[in-house]
CSV table of C-alpha atoms in Angstrom, one decimal:
chain,number,residue,atom,x,y,z
A,25,MET,CA,-142.4,30.3,-42.8
A,26,THR,CA,-139.8,30.1,-40.1
A,27,HIS,CA,-138.1,33.4,-39.3
A,28,TYR,CA,-135.2,34.3,-37.1
A,29,ASP,CA,-133.8,37.6,-36.1
A,30,HIS,CA,-130.3,36.2,-36.7
A,31,LEU,CA,-129.7,33.3,-39.0
A,32,ILE,CA,-126.3,31.5,-39.1
A,33,ILE,CA,-125.5,29.3,-42.1
A,34,GLY,CA,-122.8,26.8,-41.0
A,35,GLY,CA,-122.5,24.5,-38.0
A,36,GLY,CA,-118.8,24.9,-37.0
A,37,MET,CA,-116.9,26.9,-34.4
A,38,ALA,CA,-117.5,30.2,-36.0
A,39,ALA,CA,-121.3,29.5,-35.8
A,40,ASP,CA,-121.0,28.6,-32.1
A,41,ALA,CA,-118.9,31.8,-31.4
A,42,ALA,CA,-121.4,33.9,-33.4
A,43,ALA,CA,-124.3,32.6,-31.4
A,44,HIS,CA,-122.5,33.5,-28.2
A,45,GLY,CA,-121.6,36.9,-29.6
A,46,ILE,CA,-125.3,37.6,-30.4
A,47,ARG,CA,-126.2,36.7,-26.8
A,48,GLU,CA,-123.6,39.0,-25.4
A,49,GLN,CA,-125.4,41.9,-27.2
A,50,ASP,CA,-129.0,40.7,-27.1
A,51,GLU,CA,-130.6,38.4,-24.6
A,52,ASP,CA,-133.9,37.9,-26.4
A,53,ALA,CA,-133.3,37.8,-30.2
A,54,SER,CA,-134.1,34.5,-31.9
A,55,ILE,CA,-131.1,32.6,-33.4
A,56,GLY,CA,-131.2,29.9,-36.0
A,57,ILE,CA,-128.2,27.7,-37.0
A,58,LEU,CA,-128.4,25.8,-40.3
A,59,GLY,CA,-125.6,23.1,-40.4
A,60,GLU,CA,-125.0,20.5,-43.1
A,61,GLU,CA,-123.5,18.0,-40.6
A,62,PRO,CA,-125.7,15.7,-38.5
A,63,THR,CA,-124.0,16.9,-35.3
A,64,ALA,CA,-123.9,20.1,-33.3
A,65,PRO,CA,-120.9,22.5,-33.6
A,66,PHE,CA,-117.7,20.8,-32.4
A,67,PRO,CA,-114.1,22.0,-31.9
A,68,ARG,CA,-112.5,20.9,-35.2
A,69,PRO,CA,-108.9,21.1,-34.0
A,70,ALA,CA,-109.5,18.3,-31.6
A,71,LEU,CA,-110.5,16.0,-34.4
A,72,SER,CA,-106.9,15.6,-35.6
A,73,LYS,CA,-105.1,16.5,-32.4
A,74,LYS,CA,-106.2,16.0,-28.8
A,75,LEU,CA,-108.9,13.4,-29.3
A,76,TRP,CA,-106.1,11.1,-30.5
A,77,THR,CA,-103.2,12.2,-28.2
A,78,ASP,CA,-104.7,13.1,-24.9
A,79,PRO,CA,-106.8,10.6,-23.0
A,80,ASP,CA,-108.4,13.4,-20.9
A,81,PHE,CA,-110.0,14.7,-24.1
A,82,THR,CA,-113.2,12.8,-25.1
A,83,VAL,CA,-116.0,13.7,-27.5
A,84,GLU,CA,-118.3,14.2,-24.5
A,85,ASN,CA,-116.1,16.6,-22.6
A,86,THR,CA,-114.9,18.4,-25.7
A,87,ALA,CA,-118.3,19.0,-27.3
A,88,LEU,CA,-119.7,22.5,-27.4
A,89,ASP,CA,-123.2,23.2,-25.8
A,90,THR,CA,-124.2,25.9,-28.3
A,91,VAL,CA,-127.9,25.3,-28.0
A,92,GLY,CA,-127.9,25.0,-24.2
A,93,GLU,CA,-125.7,28.1,-23.7
A,94,THR,CA,-127.3,30.4,-26.3
A,95,GLY,CA,-130.9,29.2,-26.8
A,96,ALA,CA,-130.2,28.9,-30.5
A,97,THR,CA,-132.3,26.6,-32.6
A,98,LEU,CA,-130.1,24.1,-34.5
A,99,HIS,CA,-131.2,22.6,-37.8
A,100,PRO,CA,-128.7,19.8,-38.5
A,101,ARG,CA,-128.5,18.0,-41.9
A,102,THR,CA,-129.7,21.3,-43.5
A,103,ARG,CA,-127.9,22.4,-46.7
A,104,VAL,CA,-128.6,25.9,-48.0
A,105,VAL,CA,-128.8,26.2,-51.7
A,106,SER,CA,-129.6,29.9,-52.1
A,107,VAL,CA,-129.8,33.3,-50.3
A,108,ASP,CA,-132.1,36.1,-51.4
A,109,PRO,CA,-130.9,39.3,-49.8
A,110,GLU,CA,-133.8,41.4,-51.1
A,111,ALA,CA,-136.4,39.1,-49.6
A,112,HIS,CA,-134.2,38.3,-46.6
A,113,GLU,CA,-134.8,34.6,-47.1
A,114,VAL,CA,-132.7,31.4,-47.6
A,115,THR,CA,-133.8,28.2,-49.3
A,116,THR,CA,-132.6,24.8,-48.3
A,117,GLN,CA,-132.0,21.7,-50.3
A,118,GLY,CA,-135.2,20.2,-48.8
A,119,GLY,CA,-137.2,23.1,-50.2
A,120,GLU,CA,-137.8,25.0,-47.0
A,121,THR,CA,-137.7,28.8,-47.0
A,122,ILE,CA,-136.4,30.5,-43.8
A,123,GLY,CA,-136.6,34.2,-43.2
A,124,TYR,CA,-134.1,36.3,-41.4
A,125,GLY,CA,-133.4,39.8,-40.1
A,126,ARG,CA,-129.6,39.4,-40.6
A,127,VAL,CA,-127.7,36.4,-41.8
A,128,LEU,CA,-124.2,35.2,-41.2
A,129,VAL,CA,-122.3,33.0,-43.7
A,130,ALA,CA,-120.1,30.8,-41.5
A,131,THR,CA,-119.8,27.8,-43.8
A,132,GLY,CA,-116.0,27.4,-43.6
A,133,GLY,CA,-114.7,25.3,-46.5
A,134,ARG,CA,-115.3,22.1,-48.3
A,135,PRO,CA,-112.5,19.6,-48.5
A,136,ARG,CA,-110.7,19.5,-51.8
A,137,THR,CA,-111.3,16.2,-53.4
A,138,LEU,CA,-109.6,14.0,-56.0
A,139,THR,CA,-111.8,13.6,-59.1
A,140,ASP,CA,-111.1,9.9,-59.5
A,141,LEU,CA,-111.2,8.9,-55.8
A,142,PRO,CA,-114.7,9.2,-54.3
A,143,GLY,CA,-115.2,9.2,-50.6
A,144,GLY,CA,-116.4,6.0,-49.0
A,145,ASP,CA,-116.3,3.7,-46.0
A,146,ARG,CA,-112.5,3.5,-46.2
A,147,VAL,CA,-111.8,6.8,-48.1
A,148,LEU,CA,-112.2,9.8,-45.8
A,149,TYR,CA,-112.0,13.4,-46.8
A,150,TYR,CA,-111.3,14.3,-43.2
A,151,ARG,CA,-113.3,17.2,-41.8
A,152,SER,CA,-116.1,16.4,-39.4
A,153,LEU,CA,-117.0,14.6,-36.2
A,154,THR,CA,-118.6,12.0,-38.3
A,155,ASP,CA,-115.3,11.4,-40.0
A,156,TYR,CA,-113.6,11.1,-36.6
A,157,HIS,CA,-116.0,8.5,-35.4
A,158,ARG,CA,-115.5,6.5,-38.6
A,159,LEU,CA,-111.7,6.7,-38.5
A,160,ARG,CA,-111.7,5.7,-34.8
A,161,VAL,CA,-113.5,2.5,-35.7
A,162,LEU,CA,-111.1,1.8,-38.5
A,163,ALA,CA,-108.0,2.6,-36.5
A,164,ASP,CA,-109.0,0.1,-33.8
A,165,THR,CA,-108.1,-2.7,-36.3
A,166,ARG,CA,-104.5,-1.3,-36.7
A,167,PRO,CA,-104.8,-1.0,-40.4
A,168,HIS,CA,-102.4,0.3,-43.0
A,169,VAL,CA,-103.4,3.9,-43.4
A,170,ALA,CA,-102.4,5.9,-46.4
A,171,VAL,CA,-102.5,9.7,-45.8
A,172,VAL,CA,-102.7,11.9,-48.8
A,173,GLY,CA,-101.4,15.4,-48.2
A,174,GLY,CA,-98.5,16.9,-46.3
A,175,GLY,CA,-100.3,20.0,-44.8
A,176,TYR,CA,-101.8,20.5,-41.4
A,177,ILE,CA,-104.5,17.8,-41.6
A,178,GLY,CA,-102.3,15.3,-43.3
A,179,THR,CA,-99.4,15.5,-40.9
A,180,GLU,CA,-101.6,15.6,-37.8
A,181,ILE,CA,-103.6,12.5,-39.0
A,182,ALA,CA,-100.4,10.7,-39.9
A,183,ALA,CA,-99.1,11.4,-36.4
A,184,ALA,CA,-102.3,10.3,-34.8
A,185,MET,CA,-102.5,7.0,-36.7
A,186,VAL,CA,-98.9,6.0,-36.0
A,187,GLY,CA,-99.7,6.8,-32.4
A,188,GLU,CA,-102.6,4.3,-32.6
A,189,GLY,CA,-100.2,1.6,-33.7
A,190,CYS,CA,-101.2,1.7,-37.4
A,191,ARG,CA,-98.8,1.3,-40.3
A,192,VAL,CA,-98.8,4.7,-41.9
A,193,THR,CA,-97.7,5.9,-45.4
A,194,LEU,CA,-97.8,9.6,-45.9
A,195,LEU,CA,-97.8,10.8,-49.5
A,196,HIS,CA,-97.1,14.4,-50.5
A,197,PRO,CA,-95.9,16.1,-53.7
A,198,GLY,CA,-92.9,17.9,-52.3
A,199,GLU,CA,-89.2,16.9,-52.0
A,200,VAL,CA,-89.2,17.2,-48.2
A,201,LEU,CA,-92.2,17.1,-45.9
A,202,GLY,CA,-93.2,20.7,-45.0
A,203,GLY,CA,-90.8,22.0,-47.6
A,204,GLN,CA,-93.3,24.5,-49.0
A,205,MET,CA,-93.8,26.1,-45.6
A,206,LEU,CA,-90.7,25.6,-43.6
A,207,PRO,CA,-87.1,26.7,-44.1
A,208,ALA,CA,-84.9,23.8,-45.4
A,209,GLU,CA,-83.3,23.0,-42.0
A,210,LEU,CA,-86.6,22.9,-40.2
A,211,ALA,CA,-88.3,20.9,-43.0
A,212,ALA,CA,-85.6,18.3,-42.7
A,213,ARG,CA,-86.1,18.1,-38.9
A,214,PHE,CA,-89.9,18.0,-39.4
A,215,GLU,CA,-89.7,15.0,-41.8
A,216,ARG,CA,-87.3,13.2,-39.5
A,217,LEU,CA,-89.9,13.4,-36.7
A,218,PHE,CA,-92.2,11.3,-38.8
A,219,THR,CA,-89.7,8.8,-40.1
A,220,ASP,CA,-88.3,8.3,-36.6
A,221,ALA,CA,-91.8,7.6,-35.4
A,222,GLY,CA,-92.2,4.9,-38.1
A,223,VAL,CA,-94.2,6.8,-40.7
A,224,GLU,CA,-93.2,5.9,-44.3
A,225,VAL,CA,-92.9,9.4,-45.9
A,226,ARG,CA,-93.1,9.3,-49.7
A,227,GLY,CA,-92.2,12.7,-51.2
A,228,GLY,CA,-92.9,13.5,-54.9
A,229,ALA,CA,-96.0,11.3,-54.7
A,230,LYS,CA,-99.0,12.7,-56.5
A,231,VAL,CA,-102.3,10.7,-56.3
A,232,ALA,CA,-104.2,10.7,-59.6
A,233,GLY,CA,-107.1,8.6,-58.3
A,234,GLY,CA,-108.0,5.2,-57.0
A,235,ARG,CA,-110.7,2.8,-56.1
A,236,GLU,CA,-112.2,1.3,-52.9
A,237,HIS,CA,-112.7,-2.4,-53.0
A,238,ALA,CA,-113.7,-5.1,-50.6
A,239,ALA,CA,-110.3,-5.6,-49.2
A,240,GLY,CA,-109.2,-2.0,-49.0
A,241,VAL,CA,-108.2,0.9,-51.3
A,242,ARG,CA,-106.0,1.1,-54.3
A,243,LEU,CA,-104.3,4.4,-54.9
A,244,ASP,CA,-103.1,5.3,-58.5
A,245,LEU,CA,-100.1,7.6,-58.5
A,246,GLU,CA,-99.3,9.9,-61.4
A,247,SER,CA,-96.0,8.1,-61.7
A,248,GLY,CA,-97.9,5.0,-62.8
A,249,GLU,CA,-97.3,3.2,-59.4
A,250,GLN,CA,-100.1,1.8,-57.3
A,251,LEU,CA,-100.4,1.6,-53.6
A,252,GLU,CA,-102.6,-0.7,-51.6
A,253,ALA,CA,-103.9,0.4,-48.2
A,254,ASP,CA,-106.7,-0.6,-45.8
A,255,VAL,CA,-107.7,3.0,-45.2
A,256,VAL,CA,-107.1,6.3,-47.0
A,257,VAL,CA,-107.4,9.7,-45.4
A,258,VAL,CA,-107.2,12.7,-47.7
A,259,GLY,CA,-106.2,16.1,-46.4
A,260,LEU,CA,-105.7,18.5,-49.3
A,261,GLY,CA,-107.0,21.6,-47.7
A,262,VAL,CA,-110.4,23.3,-48.3
A,263,GLU,CA,-112.1,25.6,-50.7
A,264,PRO,CA,-114.3,28.4,-49.4
A,265,ALA,CA,-118.0,27.3,-49.2
A,266,GLY,CA,-119.9,30.2,-50.5
A,267,HIS,CA,-121.3,28.7,-53.7
A,268,PHE,CA,-124.9,29.3,-52.7
A,269,LEU,CA,-124.6,33.0,-52.5
A,270,PRO,CA,-125.9,35.3,-55.2
A,271,GLU,CA,-123.7,37.3,-57.6
A,272,SER,CA,-124.4,40.4,-55.6
A,273,VAL,CA,-122.1,39.1,-52.9
A,274,GLU,CA,-118.5,40.0,-53.8
A,275,ARG,CA,-115.9,37.2,-53.9
A,276,ALA,CA,-112.1,37.3,-53.6
A,277,GLU,CA,-109.9,35.6,-56.2
A,278,ASP,CA,-109.6,32.5,-54.1
A,279,GLY,CA,-113.4,32.2,-53.7
A,280,GLY,CA,-113.6,33.8,-50.2
A,281,VAL,CA,-116.5,36.0,-49.4
A,282,VAL,CA,-115.3,39.6,-49.2
A,283,VAL,CA,-116.3,41.6,-46.1
A,284,ASP,CA,-115.4,45.0,-44.7
A,285,GLU,CA,-114.0,45.8,-41.2
A,286,HIS,CA,-117.5,45.3,-39.8
A,287,LEU,CA,-117.7,41.8,-41.4
A,288,ARG,CA,-120.4,43.0,-43.8
A,289,THR,CA,-120.6,41.6,-47.3
A,290,SER,CA,-121.6,43.7,-50.3
A,291,ALA,CA,-125.3,42.6,-49.8
A,292,ALA,CA,-127.4,44.3,-47.1
A,293,ASP,CA,-127.7,42.4,-43.8
A,294,VAL,CA,-125.5,39.6,-45.1
A,295,TYR,CA,-122.3,39.0,-43.0
A,296,ALA,CA,-119.5,36.4,-43.2
A,297,ALA,CA,-117.0,35.1,-40.7
A,298,GLY,CA,-114.4,32.3,-40.3
A,299,ASP,CA,-112.6,30.3,-43.0
A,300,VAL,CA,-114.9,31.6,-45.7
A,301,ALA,CA,-114.4,35.3,-45.1
A,302,SER,CA,-111.8,37.5,-46.9
A,303,TYR,CA,-111.3,40.4,-44.5
A,304,PRO,CA,-109.1,43.5,-44.1
A,305,ASP,CA,-106.6,42.5,-41.5
A,306,PRO,CA,-105.0,45.5,-39.8
A,307,ILE,CA,-101.5,44.0,-40.0
A,308,LEU,CA,-101.6,41.5,-42.9
A,309,GLY,CA,-103.9,43.4,-45.3
A,310,ARG,CA,-106.8,41.6,-47.0
A,311,THR,CA,-106.5,37.9,-46.3
A,312,ARG,CA,-108.5,34.8,-45.5
A,313,VAL,CA,-107.4,32.6,-42.6
A,314,GLU,CA,-108.4,28.9,-42.1
A,315,HIS,CA,-107.6,28.4,-38.4
A,316,VAL,CA,-109.5,28.2,-35.2
A,317,ASP,CA,-108.2,31.5,-33.6
A,318,ASN,CA,-109.7,33.4,-36.5
A,319,ALA,CA,-112.9,31.4,-36.7
A,320,THR,CA,-113.8,31.8,-33.0
A,321,THR,CA,-112.7,35.4,-32.6
A,322,MET,CA,-114.3,36.6,-35.8
A,323,GLY,CA,-117.4,34.6,-35.2
A,324,THR,CA,-117.9,36.3,-31.8
A,325,VAL,CA,-117.3,39.8,-33.2
A,326,ALA,CA,-119.7,39.1,-36.1
A,327,GLY,CA,-122.4,38.0,-33.7
A,328,ARG,CA,-122.1,41.1,-31.6
A,329,ILE,CA,-122.1,43.3,-34.7
A,330,MET,CA,-125.2,41.6,-36.1
A,331,ALA,CA,-126.9,42.3,-32.8
A,332,GLY,CA,-126.1,46.0,-32.8
A,333,SER,CA,-122.5,46.6,-31.8
A,334,ASP,CA,-120.6,49.2,-33.9
A,335,GLU,CA,-117.1,47.6,-33.4
A,336,THR,CA,-114.7,46.5,-36.1
A,337,TYR,CA,-112.8,43.3,-36.4
A,338,ASP,CA,-109.2,44.2,-35.7
A,339,HIS,CA,-107.7,40.9,-34.6
A,340,THR,CA,-104.7,39.4,-36.3
A,341,PRO,CA,-105.0,35.6,-35.8
A,342,MET,CA,-102.3,33.1,-35.0
A,343,PHE,CA,-102.3,29.4,-36.1
A,344,TYR,CA,-100.7,26.3,-34.6
A,345,SER,CA,-100.1,22.6,-34.9
A,346,ASP,CA,-99.0,19.8,-32.6
A,347,VAL,CA,-97.5,16.6,-34.0
A,348,LEU,CA,-95.3,13.9,-32.4
A,349,GLY,CA,-94.2,16.1,-29.4
A,350,LEU,CA,-93.6,19.2,-31.5
A,351,GLY,CA,-95.7,22.3,-31.2
A,352,TYR,CA,-95.4,25.3,-33.4
A,353,GLN,CA,-97.2,28.6,-33.7
A,354,ALA,CA,-97.2,31.2,-36.4
A,355,VAL,CA,-98.5,34.6,-37.6
A,356,GLY,CA,-98.6,35.8,-41.1
A,357,THR,CA,-97.3,34.1,-44.3
A,358,LEU,CA,-95.2,30.9,-44.1
A,359,ASP,CA,-93.8,30.5,-47.5
A,360,ALA,CA,-90.4,28.8,-47.9
A,361,SER,CA,-89.9,30.6,-51.3
A,362,LEU,CA,-89.4,33.8,-49.3
A,363,GLU,CA,-86.1,34.8,-47.8
A,364,THR,CA,-85.8,33.3,-44.3
A,365,PHE,CA,-83.7,33.7,-41.2
A,366,VAL,CA,-83.8,31.0,-38.6
A,367,GLU,CA,-82.7,31.8,-35.0
A,368,THR,CA,-82.1,29.1,-32.5
A,369,VAL,CA,-83.8,29.8,-29.2
A,370,GLY,CA,-83.1,27.2,-26.4
A,371,GLU,CA,-84.4,23.9,-27.7
A,372,GLY,CA,-86.6,25.7,-30.2
A,373,ALA,CA,-86.3,28.2,-33.0
A,374,VAL,CA,-87.8,31.3,-34.6
A,375,ALA,CA,-88.1,31.5,-38.3
A,376,TYR,CA,-88.6,34.9,-40.0
A,377,TYR,CA,-90.0,35.2,-43.5
A,378,LEU,CA,-89.1,38.3,-45.5
A,379,ASP,CA,-89.8,39.8,-48.9
A,380,ASP,CA,-88.1,42.9,-50.4
A,381,GLU,CA,-90.2,45.2,-48.3
A,382,ALA,CA,-91.1,43.7,-44.9
A,383,VAL,CA,-91.2,40.7,-42.5
A,384,ARG,CA,-94.2,38.8,-43.7
A,385,GLY,CA,-94.4,35.9,-41.3
A,386,VAL,CA,-93.0,34.5,-38.1
A,387,LEU,CA,-92.8,30.8,-37.0
A,388,LEU,CA,-92.3,29.9,-33.4
A,389,TRP,CA,-90.9,26.3,-33.5
A,390,ASP,CA,-91.3,24.4,-30.2
A,391,LEU,CA,-91.7,27.7,-28.3
A,392,ASP,CA,-94.6,28.6,-26.0
A,393,GLU,CA,-94.3,32.4,-26.1
A,394,GLY,CA,-93.8,35.1,-28.7
A,395,VAL,CA,-97.1,35.4,-30.7
A,396,GLU,CA,-97.8,39.0,-29.6
A,397,GLU,CA,-94.2,40.0,-30.2
A,398,ALA,CA,-94.4,38.5,-33.7
A,399,LYS,CA,-97.5,40.5,-34.4
A,400,GLN,CA,-95.8,43.7,-33.3
A,401,LEU,CA,-92.9,42.9,-35.6
A,402,LEU,CA,-95.1,42.3,-38.6
A,403,ALA,CA,-97.0,45.5,-37.8
A,404,ARG,CA,-93.9,47.6,-38.5
A,405,HIS,CA,-94.2,46.7,-42.2
A,406,SER,CA,-90.4,47.0,-42.6
A,407,ARG,CA,-87.3,44.8,-42.7
A,408,PRO,CA,-83.7,45.2,-41.8
A,409,ARG,CA,-81.1,45.2,-44.6
A,410,ASP,CA,-79.5,42.1,-43.0
A,411,PRO,CA,-82.1,39.5,-41.8
A,412,ALA,CA,-79.6,38.4,-39.1
A,413,ASP,CA,-80.4,41.7,-37.4
A,414,LEU,CA,-83.8,40.2,-36.5
A,415,ALA,CA,-82.1,37.9,-33.9
A,416,GLY,CA,-83.6,38.6,-30.5
A,417,SER,CA,-86.8,40.2,-31.8
A,418,ILE,CA,-88.9,37.5,-30.2
A,419,THR,CA,-87.5,35.6,-27.2
A,420,GLY,CA,-83.8,36.1,-26.9
A,421,THR,CA,-80.6,36.5,-28.8
A,422,THR,CA,-78.6,33.5,-30.0
A,423,THR,CA,-76.8,32.5,-33.2
A,424,GLY,CA,-79.0,32.2,-36.2
A,425,THR,CA,-78.5,31.1,-39.8
A,426,THR,CA,-79.8,32.6,-43.0
A,427,THR,CA,-81.4,30.3,-45.6
A,428,GLY,CA,-83.5,30.6,-48.7
């Protein structure tokens, strides 16, 4: 039976970071990485951003050299079906048993799927480098691409496809694109970016299912309408991928794997990091974050802890997106149902999200600076009586407007 001092389940950026973290702490320990994908760990953000928008970014110069830099042994195309914490063993779908000293669950999430729309050659539940290569081939023919979902992946892929000269239809269930996350005035500007770029944005459109056929894909909408497209890309978010873990490993309500400040689960020598982990953030409280800053920082810390460090994970992550010339960064909760205050700062803006007790989130719209100031503001766990008093908290003082 193969045995590793440190076994990492998952082949994404958290896994790469963890392998590096282990090596920071221990030069000699054996490291195994079990990844479902046929490829080595790869920077996922580039799959919907820079690989489409920046000619200096290629697969070759963006790829991570996890094996070369850490000496880890990579097992691609390997799906784990169970973990036995008492025996310190995992079992793969192929029937192999692999032993470990300590194991890290860094499986991220599985794309949410539509029951009546299976993936196929022209229907992509976009997540992996394999998906990127397939979409790159399809995009070269300048097809009509229907994008399902108005979140991060959906909007980034819609922007990428229209940039490739494709006809793009973006379907989302809200009234205004980004309306669930952005204050009304910013959501209106966000949607206008896409319509001005030539994207057909169809709000209030819920996809019930569909079928791939020889000439393309038919989407069936809940309204009874049908939409024909050459290619469909679905971006409906992900669900934490911890289904193979035993009941002894505690789960959060959303399915995330619960860890403590040392990234330990409730099972001995089983750790979790990245998108799958529900952790006690020092500012935000217990949360689960599906963004690269968290995956790489938490992965590195998890690796060091597994290899003997006594540190805690005390990083509050940020997240970001870049579409059609707009870049935005944020910390905390972006929920348009909260009270919001929007402050104009130069050509950009800062949006503050508040509940009855505190500022819960900060959005930096088209601004390069302010993330650390935003964290400091959230860490106060308080709010002013008048949200307008927040003006100037991040990068300057200008006239703001209260919405929501």
